[in-house]
């Protein structure tokens, strides 16, 4: 075990603290820097005296669709405490979000989901939009960024998704009709070909990076749909069949999110108090989706983290904390 302050390994045990459930929490003293901490330091349970089992039950209720006040009534805890526990886990999302394994092949789907936030405003003015990226084959939930549906929101979400997958050798980037995914990605993933790499007939010097194809499925009127590849592709990149261009898995994930996240339900006039609360809730949902909850489409008792090769078994909520 390393010291979180000086990274040395010269530490000694320094007594125990006993929490409400009687569980002993080991304390440590580090000789190098003189700092003291315990086995919860650096985790979502840091500085909490509430039993980990109670926090775990609260987050399980929330990720299965219970409202925050209902969860508080069941556990006889304040709803503000549950909000604080959610935020502490959401603050550790980065350490539970490793990049895709290098050298492989990934299919990234982008889509948006909407709910009300605060006032009842028109969708174009509301801050209740969430841009979601998932990886098709493993069902890994890459990013969920909440806010107003503008260029800044698409830029932030697209940057995270691209950072996650750019080490892969082959990347398919598909969405349903929204061009701002490709517009933002073009700034990060385009390259200039050398004059010797392109023929006069091809006519494009600035293209997507080798191995990357970007396409959208446009939902036309009267059920007429068409597929369009956005921006010129690299001349040596294979192009998928049109039937492969869709965001169906992302849309299915959005449907599940509506049933498992109370902020996205359509049963009340006010769905989420503010954008920060919506972001906190959906981030916790993403972590549980990737690491804790097995996905039926992947096989028996298999999570997205297992499917992409990050771990060998599902984690429990306690391990996530």
PDB file of C-alpha atoms in Angstrom:
ATOM      1  CA  UNK A   1       0.000   0.000   0.000  1.00  0.00           C
ATOM      2  CA  UNK A   2       1.358   3.416  -0.998  1.00  0.00           C
ATOM      3  CA  UNK A   3       0.936   6.746   0.730  1.00  0.00           C
ATOM      4  CA  UNK A   4      -1.453   8.949  -1.304  1.00  0.00           C
ATOM      5  CA  UNK A   5       0.655  11.990  -0.416  1.00  0.00           C
ATOM      6  CA  UNK A   6       4.309  11.000  -0.900  1.00  0.00           C
ATOM      7  CA  UNK A   7       3.825   7.633  -2.705  1.00  0.00           C
ATOM      8  CA  UNK A   8       6.292   5.887  -0.378  1.00  0.00           C
ATOM      9  CA  UNK A   9       5.659   2.431   1.071  1.00  0.00           C
ATOM     10  CA  UNK A  10       7.139   3.064   4.516  1.00  0.00           C
ATOM     11  CA  UNK A  11       3.956   3.021   6.513  1.00  0.00           C
ATOM     12  CA  UNK A  12       2.774   1.401   9.743  1.00  0.00           C
ATOM     13  CA  UNK A  13      -0.645   0.602  11.139  1.00  0.00           C
ATOM     14  CA  UNK A  14      -1.885   3.258  13.508  1.00  0.00           C
ATOM     15  CA  UNK A  15      -4.976   1.953  15.292  1.00  0.00           C
ATOM     16  CA  UNK A  16      -8.556   1.497  14.156  1.00  0.00           C
ATOM     17  CA  UNK A  17     -11.802   3.433  14.037  1.00  0.00           C
ATOM     18  CA  UNK A  18     -15.123   1.674  14.591  1.00  0.00           C
ATOM     19  CA  UNK A  19     -18.121   2.897  12.626  1.00  0.00           C
ATOM     20  CA  UNK A  20     -21.845   2.620  13.265  1.00  0.00           C
ATOM     21  CA  UNK A  21     -22.105  -1.008  12.154  1.00  0.00           C
ATOM     22  CA  UNK A  22     -19.130  -2.036  14.307  1.00  0.00           C
ATOM     23  CA  UNK A  23     -16.813  -2.505  11.331  1.00  0.00           C
ATOM     24  CA  UNK A  24     -13.173  -1.657  12.016  1.00  0.00           C
ATOM     25  CA  UNK A  25     -11.450   0.794   9.637  1.00  0.00           C
ATOM     26  CA  UNK A  26      -7.656   0.454   9.684  1.00  0.00           C
ATOM     27  CA  UNK A  27      -5.644   3.673  10.115  1.00  0.00           C
ATOM     28  CA  UNK A  28      -2.085   4.159   8.840  1.00  0.00           C
ATOM     29  CA  UNK A  29       0.836   6.460   9.675  1.00  0.00           C
ATOM     30  CA  UNK A  30       3.459   7.125   7.027  1.00  0.00           C
ATOM     31  CA  UNK A  31       6.991   7.653   8.345  1.00  0.00           C
ATOM     32  CA  UNK A  32       8.221   9.610   5.330  1.00  0.00           C
ATOM     33  CA  UNK A  33       5.733  12.496   5.338  1.00  0.00           C
ATOM     34  CA  UNK A  34       4.078  12.010   8.725  1.00  0.00           C
ATOM     35  CA  UNK A  35       0.594  11.904   7.158  1.00  0.00           C
ATOM     36  CA  UNK A  36      -2.221   9.801   8.567  1.00  0.00           C
ATOM     37  CA  UNK A  37      -5.003   8.178   6.546  1.00  0.00           C
ATOM     38  CA  UNK A  38      -7.137   5.034   6.499  1.00  0.00           C
ATOM     39  CA  UNK A  39      -8.092   2.299   4.076  1.00  0.00           C
ATOM     40  CA  UNK A  40     -10.982   4.412   2.712  1.00  0.00           C
ATOM     41  CA  UNK A  41      -8.763   7.342   1.713  1.00  0.00           C
ATOM     42  CA  UNK A  42      -8.995   8.018  -2.013  1.00  0.00           C
ATOM     43  CA  UNK A  43     -12.299   6.156  -2.420  1.00  0.00           C
ATOM     44  CA  UNK A  44     -15.934   7.260  -2.573  1.00  0.00           C
ATOM     45  CA  UNK A  45     -16.248   6.260   1.110  1.00  0.00           C
ATOM     46  CA  UNK A  46     -13.534   8.672   2.223  1.00  0.00           C
ATOM     47  CA  UNK A  47     -14.499  10.724   5.322  1.00  0.00           C
ATOM     48  CA  UNK A  48     -17.823   8.922   5.674  1.00  0.00           C
ATOM     49  CA  UNK A  49     -18.777   7.286   8.963  1.00  0.00           C
ATOM     50  CA  UNK A  50     -21.934   5.773   7.518  1.00  0.00           C
ATOM     51  CA  UNK A  51     -21.685   1.992   7.099  1.00  0.00           C
ATOM     52  CA  UNK A  52     -20.698   1.062   3.568  1.00  0.00           C
ATOM     53  CA  UNK A  53     -23.650  -1.326   3.387  1.00  0.00           C
ATOM     54  CA  UNK A  54     -26.123   1.561   3.858  1.00  0.00           C
ATOM     55  CA  UNK A  55     -24.441   3.653   1.156  1.00  0.00           C
ATOM     56  CA  UNK A  56     -24.455   0.628  -1.132  1.00  0.00           C
ATOM     57  CA  UNK A  57     -28.184  -0.006  -0.590  1.00  0.00           C
ATOM     58  CA  UNK A  58     -28.957   3.656  -1.273  1.00  0.00           C
ATOM     59  CA  UNK A  59     -27.108   3.674  -4.581  1.00  0.00           C
ATOM     60  CA  UNK A  60     -28.674   0.367  -5.615  1.00  0.00           C
ATOM     61  CA  UNK A  61     -32.125   1.858  -5.027  1.00  0.00           C
ATOM     62  CA  UNK A  62     -31.251   4.931  -7.024  1.00  0.00           C
ATOM     63  CA  UNK A  63     -29.845   2.984  -9.980  1.00  0.00           C
ATOM     64  CA  UNK A  64     -32.931   0.770 -10.070  1.00  0.00           C
ATOM     65  CA  UNK A  65     -35.289   3.710 -10.480  1.00  0.00           C
ATOM     66  CA  UNK A  66     -36.260   4.878  -6.985  1.00  0.00           C
ATOM     67  CA  UNK A  67     -36.467   8.606  -6.378  1.00  0.00           C
ATOM     68  CA  UNK A  68     -34.008  10.248  -4.041  1.00  0.00           C
ATOM     69  CA  UNK A  69     -36.597  11.104  -1.372  1.00  0.00           C
ATOM     70  CA  UNK A  70     -38.189   7.650  -1.562  1.00  0.00           C
ATOM     71  CA  UNK A  71     -34.764   6.055  -1.047  1.00  0.00           C
ATOM     72  CA  UNK A  72     -34.205   8.297   1.958  1.00  0.00           C
ATOM     73  CA  UNK A  73     -37.531   7.291   3.515  1.00  0.00           C
ATOM     74  CA  UNK A  74     -36.812   3.574   3.097  1.00  0.00           C
ATOM     75  CA  UNK A  75     -33.351   3.839   4.656  1.00  0.00           C
ATOM     76  CA  UNK A  76     -34.361   6.505   7.174  1.00  0.00           C
ATOM     77  CA  UNK A  77     -31.669   8.815   5.861  1.00  0.00           C
ATOM     78  CA  UNK A  78     -31.804  12.375   4.628  1.00  0.00           C
ATOM     79  CA  UNK A  79     -32.168  12.801   0.877  1.00  0.00           C
ATOM     80  CA  UNK A  80     -29.294  15.285   1.015  1.00  0.00           C
ATOM     81  CA  UNK A  81     -27.056  12.546   2.429  1.00  0.00           C
ATOM     82  CA  UNK A  82     -27.927  10.290  -0.491  1.00  0.00           C
ATOM     83  CA  UNK A  83     -27.179  13.128  -2.907  1.00  0.00           C
ATOM     84  CA  UNK A  84     -23.799  13.563  -1.228  1.00  0.00           C
ATOM     85  CA  UNK A  85     -23.027   9.836  -1.521  1.00  0.00           C
ATOM     86  CA  UNK A  86     -23.919   9.901  -5.205  1.00  0.00           C
ATOM     87  CA  UNK A  87     -21.684  12.916  -5.769  1.00  0.00           C
ATOM     88  CA  UNK A  88     -18.736  11.275  -4.029  1.00  0.00           C
ATOM     89  CA  UNK A  89     -19.015   8.259  -6.332  1.00  0.00           C
ATOM     90  CA  UNK A  90     -19.486  10.477  -9.390  1.00  0.00           C
ATOM     91  CA  UNK A  91     -16.317  12.380  -8.425  1.00  0.00           C
ATOM     92  CA  UNK A  92     -14.373   9.123  -8.820  1.00  0.00           C
ATOM     93  CA  UNK A  93     -15.782   8.371 -12.284  1.00  0.00           C
ATOM     94  CA  UNK A  94     -12.497   9.102 -14.040  1.00  0.00           C
ATOM     95  CA  UNK A  95     -10.615   6.315 -12.267  1.00  0.00           C
ATOM     96  CA  UNK A  96     -13.381   3.890 -13.323  1.00  0.00           C
ATOM     97  CA  UNK A  97     -13.242   5.034 -16.974  1.00  0.00           C
ATOM     98  CA  UNK A  98     -10.110   3.548 -18.591  1.00  0.00           C
ATOM     99  CA  UNK A  99      -9.543   3.982 -22.316  1.00  0.00           C
ATOM    100  CA  UNK A 100     -10.304   1.267 -24.847  1.00  0.00           C
ATOM    101  CA  UNK A 101      -7.585  -1.381 -25.300  1.00  0.00           C
ATOM    102  CA  UNK A 102      -5.069  -0.320 -27.952  1.00  0.00           C
ATOM    103  CA  UNK A 103      -4.969  -1.893 -31.382  1.00  0.00           C
ATOM    104  CA  UNK A 104      -8.485  -3.290 -31.474  1.00  0.00           C
ATOM    105  CA  UNK A 105     -11.707  -2.433 -33.278  1.00  0.00           C
ATOM    106  CA  UNK A 106     -14.561  -0.423 -31.756  1.00  0.00           C
ATOM    107  CA  UNK A 107     -17.925   0.847 -32.974  1.00  0.00           C
ATOM    108  CA  UNK A 108     -19.003   4.047 -31.234  1.00  0.00           C
ATOM    109  CA  UNK A 109     -22.630   5.148 -31.318  1.00  0.00           C
ATOM    110  CA  UNK A 110     -23.719   8.682 -30.425  1.00  0.00           C
ATOM    111  CA  UNK A 111     -27.220   9.805 -29.507  1.00  0.00           C
ATOM    112  CA  UNK A 112     -29.083  12.327 -27.312  1.00  0.00           C
ATOM    113  CA  UNK A 113     -31.778  11.902 -24.677  1.00  0.00           C
ATOM    114  CA  UNK A 114     -33.932  14.668 -23.230  1.00  0.00           C
ATOM    115  CA  UNK A 115     -35.606  15.446 -19.922  1.00  0.00           C
ATOM    116  CA  UNK A 116     -36.749  18.644 -18.241  1.00  0.00           C
ATOM    117  CA  UNK A 117     -34.425  20.507 -15.902  1.00  0.00           C
ATOM    118  CA  UNK A 118     -35.634  23.334 -13.699  1.00  0.00           C
ATOM    119  CA  UNK A 119     -38.212  25.464 -15.509  1.00  0.00           C
ATOM    120  CA  UNK A 120     -40.522  24.079 -18.154  1.00  0.00           C
ATOM    121  CA  UNK A 121     -38.715  25.563 -21.169  1.00  0.00           C
ATOM    122  CA  UNK A 122     -38.820  24.580 -24.849  1.00  0.00           C
ATOM    123  CA  UNK A 123     -36.318  21.798 -25.648  1.00  0.00           C
ATOM    124  CA  UNK A 124     -34.145  24.220 -27.645  1.00  0.00           C
ATOM    125  CA  UNK A 125     -33.613  26.340 -24.506  1.00  0.00           C
ATOM    126  CA  UNK A 126     -33.571  23.604 -21.877  1.00  0.00           C
ATOM    127  CA  UNK A 127     -30.442  22.308 -20.136  1.00  0.00           C
ATOM    128  CA  UNK A 128     -31.911  18.815 -19.899  1.00  0.00           C
ATOM    129  CA  UNK A 129     -30.181  17.280 -22.909  1.00  0.00           C
ATOM    130  CA  UNK A 130     -27.698  14.445 -22.380  1.00  0.00           C
ATOM    131  CA  UNK A 131     -25.257  13.401 -25.111  1.00  0.00           C
ATOM    132  CA  UNK A 132     -24.466   9.697 -24.747  1.00  0.00           C
ATOM    133  CA  UNK A 133     -21.781   7.550 -26.385  1.00  0.00           C
ATOM    134  CA  UNK A 134     -21.611   3.766 -26.122  1.00  0.00           C
ATOM    135  CA  UNK A 135     -19.437   1.100 -27.721  1.00  0.00           C
ATOM    136  CA  UNK A 136     -21.651  -1.261 -29.692  1.00  0.00           C
ATOM    137  CA  UNK A 137     -19.986  -4.657 -29.287  1.00  0.00           C
ATOM    138  CA  UNK A 138     -19.192  -4.509 -25.564  1.00  0.00           C
ATOM    139  CA  UNK A 139     -22.118  -2.189 -24.658  1.00  0.00           C
ATOM    140  CA  UNK A 140     -19.574  -0.065 -22.772  1.00  0.00           C
ATOM    141  CA  UNK A 141     -21.068   3.281 -21.812  1.00  0.00           C
ATOM    142  CA  UNK A 142     -18.322   5.765 -22.697  1.00  0.00           C
ATOM    143  CA  UNK A 143     -19.751   9.156 -21.816  1.00  0.00           C
ATOM    144  CA  UNK A 144     -22.913  10.949 -20.720  1.00  0.00           C
ATOM    145  CA  UNK A 145     -22.643  14.752 -20.741  1.00  0.00           C
ATOM    146  CA  UNK A 146     -25.653  16.826 -19.644  1.00  0.00           C
ATOM    147  CA  UNK A 147     -26.453  20.440 -20.512  1.00  0.00           C
ATOM    148  CA  UNK A 148     -27.967  22.687 -23.156  1.00  0.00           C
ATOM    149  CA  UNK A 149     -27.934  21.233 -26.659  1.00  0.00           C
ATOM    150  CA  UNK A 150     -25.278  23.469 -28.174  1.00  0.00           C
ATOM    151  CA  UNK A 151     -21.853  23.239 -29.772  1.00  0.00           C
ATOM    152  CA  UNK A 152     -20.058  23.286 -26.412  1.00  0.00           C
ATOM    153  CA  UNK A 153     -21.963  20.235 -25.156  1.00  0.00           C
ATOM    154  CA  UNK A 154     -21.193  18.248 -28.314  1.00  0.00           C
ATOM    155  CA  UNK A 155     -17.547  19.329 -28.193  1.00  0.00           C
ATOM    156  CA  UNK A 156     -17.044  18.112 -24.608  1.00  0.00           C
ATOM    157  CA  UNK A 157     -18.801  14.782 -25.117  1.00  0.00           C
ATOM    158  CA  UNK A 158     -17.093  14.115 -28.457  1.00  0.00           C
ATOM    159  CA  UNK A 159     -13.652  14.864 -27.019  1.00  0.00           C
ATOM    160  CA  UNK A 160     -14.190  12.345 -24.202  1.00  0.00           C
ATOM    161  CA  UNK A 161     -15.423   9.651 -26.606  1.00  0.00           C
ATOM    162  CA  UNK A 162     -12.535  10.242 -29.006  1.00  0.00           C
ATOM    163  CA  UNK A 163      -9.965  10.168 -26.194  1.00  0.00           C
ATOM    164  CA  UNK A 164     -11.486   6.876 -25.046  1.00  0.00           C
ATOM    165  CA  UNK A 165     -11.282   5.152 -28.423  1.00  0.00           C
ATOM    166  CA  UNK A 166      -8.453   6.774 -30.393  1.00  0.00           C
ATOM    167  CA  UNK A 167      -5.902   4.089 -29.461  1.00  0.00           C
ATOM    168  CA  UNK A 168      -7.988   1.533 -31.360  1.00  0.00           C
ATOM    169  CA  UNK A 169      -6.785   0.635 -34.843  1.00  0.00           C
ATOM    170  CA  UNK A 170     -10.224   0.619 -36.450  1.00  0.00           C
ATOM    171  CA  UNK A 171     -13.036   2.930 -35.318  1.00  0.00           C
ATOM    172  CA  UNK A 172     -16.563   3.153 -36.679  1.00  0.00           C
ATOM    173  CA  UNK A 173     -18.359   6.313 -35.520  1.00  0.00           C
ATOM    174  CA  UNK A 174     -22.103   6.244 -36.169  1.00  0.00           C
ATOM    175  CA  UNK A 175     -25.018   8.469 -35.133  1.00  0.00           C
ATOM    176  CA  UNK A 176     -28.622   9.206 -36.078  1.00  0.00           C
ATOM    177  CA  UNK A 177     -28.830  12.378 -38.122  1.00  0.00           C
ATOM    178  CA  UNK A 178     -26.902  14.760 -35.840  1.00  0.00           C
ATOM    179  CA  UNK A 179     -23.982  16.311 -37.754  1.00  0.00           C
ATOM    180  CA  UNK A 180     -22.353  18.059 -34.809  1.00  0.00           C
ATOM    181  CA  UNK A 181     -20.706  14.813 -33.689  1.00  0.00           C
ATOM    182  CA  UNK A 182     -18.758  14.666 -36.950  1.00  0.00           C
ATOM    183  CA  UNK A 183     -18.096  18.406 -37.030  1.00  0.00           C
ATOM    184  CA  UNK A 184     -16.433  18.300 -33.622  1.00  0.00           C
ATOM    185  CA  UNK A 185     -14.603  15.052 -34.362  1.00  0.00           C
ATOM    186  CA  UNK A 186     -13.225  16.477 -37.622  1.00  0.00           C
ATOM    187  CA  UNK A 187     -11.164  18.962 -35.617  1.00  0.00           C
ATOM    188  CA  UNK A 188      -9.490  16.147 -33.654  1.00  0.00           C
ATOM    189  CA  UNK A 189      -9.328  13.170 -36.007  1.00  0.00           C
ATOM    190  CA  UNK A 190      -8.582  14.593 -39.463  1.00  0.00           C
ATOM    191  CA  UNK A 191      -5.184  14.324 -41.179  1.00  0.00           C
ATOM    192  CA  UNK A 192      -3.520  15.653 -44.322  1.00  0.00           C
ATOM    193  CA  UNK A 193      -2.404  13.098 -46.898  1.00  0.00           C
ATOM    194  CA  UNK A 194       0.933  13.425 -48.617  1.00  0.00           C
ATOM    195  CA  UNK A 195       0.824  14.139 -52.314  1.00  0.00           C
ATOM    196  CA  UNK A 196       2.190  10.658 -52.973  1.00  0.00           C
ATOM    197  CA  UNK A 197      -0.634   9.023 -50.990  1.00  0.00           C
ATOM    198  CA  UNK A 198      -3.542  10.349 -53.028  1.00  0.00           C
ATOM    199  CA  UNK A 199      -4.426  10.209 -56.699  1.00  0.00           C
ATOM    200  CA  UNK A 200      -5.661  13.163 -58.732  1.00  0.00           C
ATOM    201  CA  UNK A 201      -9.028  11.434 -59.188  1.00  0.00           C
ATOM    202  CA  UNK A 202      -9.584  11.153 -55.436  1.00  0.00           C
ATOM    203  CA  UNK A 203      -9.373  14.911 -54.952  1.00  0.00           C
ATOM    204  CA  UNK A 204      -9.064  15.086 -51.138  1.00  0.00           C
ATOM    205  CA  UNK A 205      -5.975  15.905 -49.094  1.00  0.00           C
ATOM    206  CA  UNK A 206      -7.681  16.419 -45.716  1.00  0.00           C
ATOM    207  CA  UNK A 207      -9.397  13.184 -44.653  1.00  0.00           C
ATOM    208  CA  UNK A 208     -10.273  11.129 -41.587  1.00  0.00           C
ATOM    209  CA  UNK A 209      -7.460   9.295 -39.861  1.00  0.00           C
ATOM    210  CA  UNK A 210      -6.710   5.858 -41.282  1.00  0.00           C
ATOM    211  CA  UNK A 211      -9.052   3.235 -39.837  1.00  0.00           C
ATOM    212  CA  UNK A 212     -11.782   5.747 -38.912  1.00  0.00           C
ATOM    213  CA  UNK A 213     -15.117   5.972 -40.737  1.00  0.00           C
ATOM    214  CA  UNK A 214     -17.856   8.402 -39.741  1.00  0.00           C
ATOM    215  CA  UNK A 215     -21.437   8.021 -40.933  1.00  0.00           C
ATOM    216  CA  UNK A 216     -24.965   9.109 -39.970  1.00  0.00           C
ATOM    217  CA  UNK A 217     -28.351   7.541 -40.533  1.00  0.00           C
ATOM    218  CA  UNK A 218     -30.768  10.313 -41.450  1.00  0.00           C
ATOM    219  CA  UNK A 219     -34.420   9.827 -40.569  1.00  0.00           C
ATOM    220  CA  UNK A 220     -36.293  11.261 -43.528  1.00  0.00           C
ATOM    221  CA  UNK A 221     -39.996  11.975 -43.962  1.00  0.00           C
ATOM    222  CA  UNK A 222     -42.535   9.192 -44.575  1.00  0.00           C
ATOM    223  CA  UNK A 223     -40.144   6.593 -43.221  1.00  0.00           C
ATOM    224  CA  UNK A 224     -37.548   7.180 -45.937  1.00  0.00           C
ATOM    225  CA  UNK A 225     -34.074   6.887 -44.458  1.00  0.00           C
ATOM    226  CA  UNK A 226     -30.673   7.352 -45.979  1.00  0.00           C
ATOM    227  CA  UNK A 227     -27.113   6.769 -44.859  1.00  0.00           C
ATOM    228  CA  UNK A 228     -24.437   9.358 -45.409  1.00  0.00           C
ATOM    229  CA  UNK A 229     -20.709   9.206 -44.754  1.00  0.00           C
ATOM    230  CA  UNK A 230     -19.603  12.544 -43.321  1.00  0.00           C
ATOM    231  CA  UNK A 231     -16.420  14.213 -44.619  1.00  0.00           C
ATOM    232  CA  UNK A 232     -13.990  12.393 -46.957  1.00  0.00           C
ATOM    233  CA  UNK A 233     -12.688   9.074 -45.685  1.00  0.00           C
ATOM    234  CA  UNK A 234      -9.102   7.872 -45.834  1.00  0.00           C
ATOM    235  CA  UNK A 235      -8.577   6.099 -49.170  1.00  0.00           C
ATOM    236  CA  UNK A 236      -7.273   2.955 -47.436  1.00  0.00           C
ATOM    237  CA  UNK A 237     -10.077   2.660 -44.863  1.00  0.00           C
ATOM    238  CA  UNK A 238     -12.701  -0.025 -45.451  1.00  0.00           C
ATOM    239  CA  UNK A 239     -16.307   1.226 -45.502  1.00  0.00           C
ATOM    240  CA  UNK A 240     -19.070  -0.661 -43.694  1.00  0.00           C
ATOM    241  CA  UNK A 241     -22.319  -1.827 -45.205  1.00  0.00           C
ATOM    242  CA  UNK A 242     -25.184   0.667 -44.943  1.00  0.00           C
ATOM    243  CA  UNK A 243     -27.140  -1.716 -42.702  1.00  0.00           C
ATOM    244  CA  UNK A 244     -24.410  -1.346 -40.074  1.00  0.00           C
ATOM    245  CA  UNK A 245     -24.881   2.421 -39.778  1.00  0.00           C
ATOM    246  CA  UNK A 246     -27.273   3.058 -36.886  1.00  0.00           C
ATOM    247  CA  UNK A 247     -27.431   3.927 -33.178  1.00  0.00           C
ATOM    248  CA  UNK A 248     -29.951   1.243 -32.190  1.00  0.00           C
ATOM    249  CA  UNK A 249     -27.951  -0.006 -29.202  1.00  0.00           C
ATOM    250  CA  UNK A 250     -27.629   3.516 -27.866  1.00  0.00           C
ATOM    251  CA  UNK A 251     -31.366   4.068 -28.252  1.00  0.00           C
ATOM    252  CA  UNK A 252     -32.022   0.833 -26.356  1.00  0.00           C
ATOM    253  CA  UNK A 253     -29.724   2.065 -23.601  1.00  0.00           C
ATOM    254  CA  UNK A 254     -31.696   5.321 -23.485  1.00  0.00           C
ATOM    255  CA  UNK A 255     -34.940   3.360 -23.062  1.00  0.00           C
ATOM    256  CA  UNK A 256     -33.435   1.441 -20.144  1.00  0.00           C
ATOM    257  CA  UNK A 257     -32.200   4.698 -18.650  1.00  0.00           C
ATOM    258  CA  UNK A 258     -35.740   6.100 -18.597  1.00  0.00           C
ATOM    259  CA  UNK A 259     -36.882   3.203 -16.407  1.00  0.00           C
ATOM    260  CA  UNK A 260     -33.812   3.088 -14.141  1.00  0.00           C
ATOM    261  CA  UNK A 261     -33.204   6.797 -13.601  1.00  0.00           C
ATOM    262  CA  UNK A 262     -35.999   8.796 -12.006  1.00  0.00           C
ATOM    263  CA  UNK A 263     -34.708  12.055 -13.524  1.00  0.00           C
ATOM    264  CA  UNK A 264     -35.671  10.833 -17.010  1.00  0.00           C
ATOM    265  CA  UNK A 265     -39.175   9.632 -16.186  1.00  0.00           C
ATOM    266  CA  UNK A 266     -42.234  11.233 -17.769  1.00  0.00           C
ATOM    267  CA  UNK A 267     -44.529  10.917 -14.739  1.00  0.00           C
ATOM    268  CA  UNK A 268     -44.117  14.335 -13.203  1.00  0.00           C
ATOM    269  CA  UNK A 269     -43.946  17.972 -14.173  1.00  0.00           C
ATOM    270  CA  UNK A 270     -40.411  18.544 -12.894  1.00  0.00           C
ATOM    271  CA  UNK A 271     -37.896  15.830 -13.727  1.00  0.00           C
ATOM    272  CA  UNK A 272     -34.597  17.233 -12.442  1.00  0.00           C
ATOM    273  CA  UNK A 273     -33.864  20.293 -10.296  1.00  0.00           C
ATOM    274  CA  UNK A 274     -30.677  21.353 -12.046  1.00  0.00           C
ATOM    275  CA  UNK A 275     -28.081  20.231 -14.568  1.00  0.00           C
ATOM    276  CA  UNK A 276     -25.560  19.340 -11.857  1.00  0.00           C
ATOM    277  CA  UNK A 277     -28.011  16.927 -10.247  1.00  0.00           C
ATOM    278  CA  UNK A 278     -28.805  15.357 -13.614  1.00  0.00           C
ATOM    279  CA  UNK A 279     -25.100  14.939 -14.388  1.00  0.00           C
ATOM    280  CA  UNK A 280     -24.447  13.367 -10.988  1.00  0.00           C
ATOM    281  CA  UNK A 281     -27.262  10.868 -11.380  1.00  0.00           C
ATOM    282  CA  UNK A 282     -26.437   9.789 -14.913  1.00  0.00           C
ATOM    283  CA  UNK A 283     -22.726   9.419 -14.075  1.00  0.00           C
ATOM    284  CA  UNK A 284     -23.545   6.968 -11.272  1.00  0.00           C
ATOM    285  CA  UNK A 285     -25.814   5.097 -13.698  1.00  0.00           C
ATOM    286  CA  UNK A 286     -22.936   4.845 -16.168  1.00  0.00           C
ATOM    287  CA  UNK A 287     -20.519   3.383 -13.616  1.00  0.00           C
ATOM    288  CA  UNK A 288     -23.025   0.778 -12.453  1.00  0.00           C
ATOM    289  CA  UNK A 289     -23.887  -0.093 -16.068  1.00  0.00           C
ATOM    290  CA  UNK A 290     -20.241  -0.740 -16.966  1.00  0.00           C
ATOM    291  CA  UNK A 291     -18.980  -2.529 -13.871  1.00  0.00           C
ATOM    292  CA  UNK A 292     -21.814  -3.866 -11.708  1.00  0.00           C
ATOM    293  CA  UNK A 293     -24.909  -4.749 -13.750  1.00  0.00           C
ATOM    294  CA  UNK A 294     -24.619  -7.762 -16.113  1.00  0.00           C
ATOM    295  CA  UNK A 295     -25.993  -7.186 -19.602  1.00  0.00           C
ATOM    296  CA  UNK A 296     -28.297  -9.843 -21.041  1.00  0.00           C
ATOM    297  CA  UNK A 297     -27.100  -9.207 -24.593  1.00  0.00           C
ATOM    298  CA  UNK A 298     -23.498 -10.094 -23.677  1.00  0.00           C
ATOM    299  CA  UNK A 299     -24.149 -13.488 -22.136  1.00  0.00           C
ATOM    300  CA  UNK A 300     -24.825 -14.832 -18.687  1.00  0.00           C
ATOM    301  CA  UNK A 301     -23.500 -12.699 -15.824  1.00  0.00           C
ATOM    302  CA  UNK A 302     -21.302 -10.563 -18.090  1.00  0.00           C
ATOM    303  CA  UNK A 303     -20.784  -6.825 -17.759  1.00  0.00           C
ATOM    304  CA  UNK A 304     -19.524  -4.379 -20.424  1.00  0.00           C
ATOM    305  CA  UNK A 305     -16.218  -4.070 -18.535  1.00  0.00           C
ATOM    306  CA  UNK A 306     -15.793  -7.826 -18.872  1.00  0.00           C
ATOM    307  CA  UNK A 307     -16.766  -7.808 -22.558  1.00  0.00           C
ATOM    308  CA  UNK A 308     -14.092  -5.252 -23.431  1.00  0.00           C
ATOM    309  CA  UNK A 309     -11.456  -7.054 -21.354  1.00  0.00           C
ATOM    310  CA  UNK A 310     -11.059  -4.752 -18.358  1.00  0.00           C
ATOM    311  CA  UNK A 311     -12.033  -7.273 -15.655  1.00  0.00           C
ATOM    312  CA  UNK A 312     -12.942 -10.927 -15.232  1.00  0.00           C
ATOM    313  CA  UNK A 313     -16.155 -10.698 -13.181  1.00  0.00           C
ATOM    314  CA  UNK A 314     -18.909  -8.246 -12.196  1.00  0.00           C
ATOM    315  CA  UNK A 315     -18.082  -5.917  -9.315  1.00  0.00           C
ATOM    316  CA  UNK A 316     -20.369  -5.447  -6.359  1.00  0.00           C
ATOM    317  CA  UNK A 317     -21.582  -1.995  -5.397  1.00  0.00           C
ATOM    318  CA  UNK A 318     -19.376  -2.172  -2.308  1.00  0.00           C
ATOM    319  CA  UNK A 319     -16.299  -2.763  -4.474  1.00  0.00           C
ATOM    320  CA  UNK A 320     -17.245   0.209  -6.648  1.00  0.00           C
ATOM    321  CA  UNK A 321     -17.340   2.369  -3.518  1.00  0.00           C
TER     322      UNK A 321
END
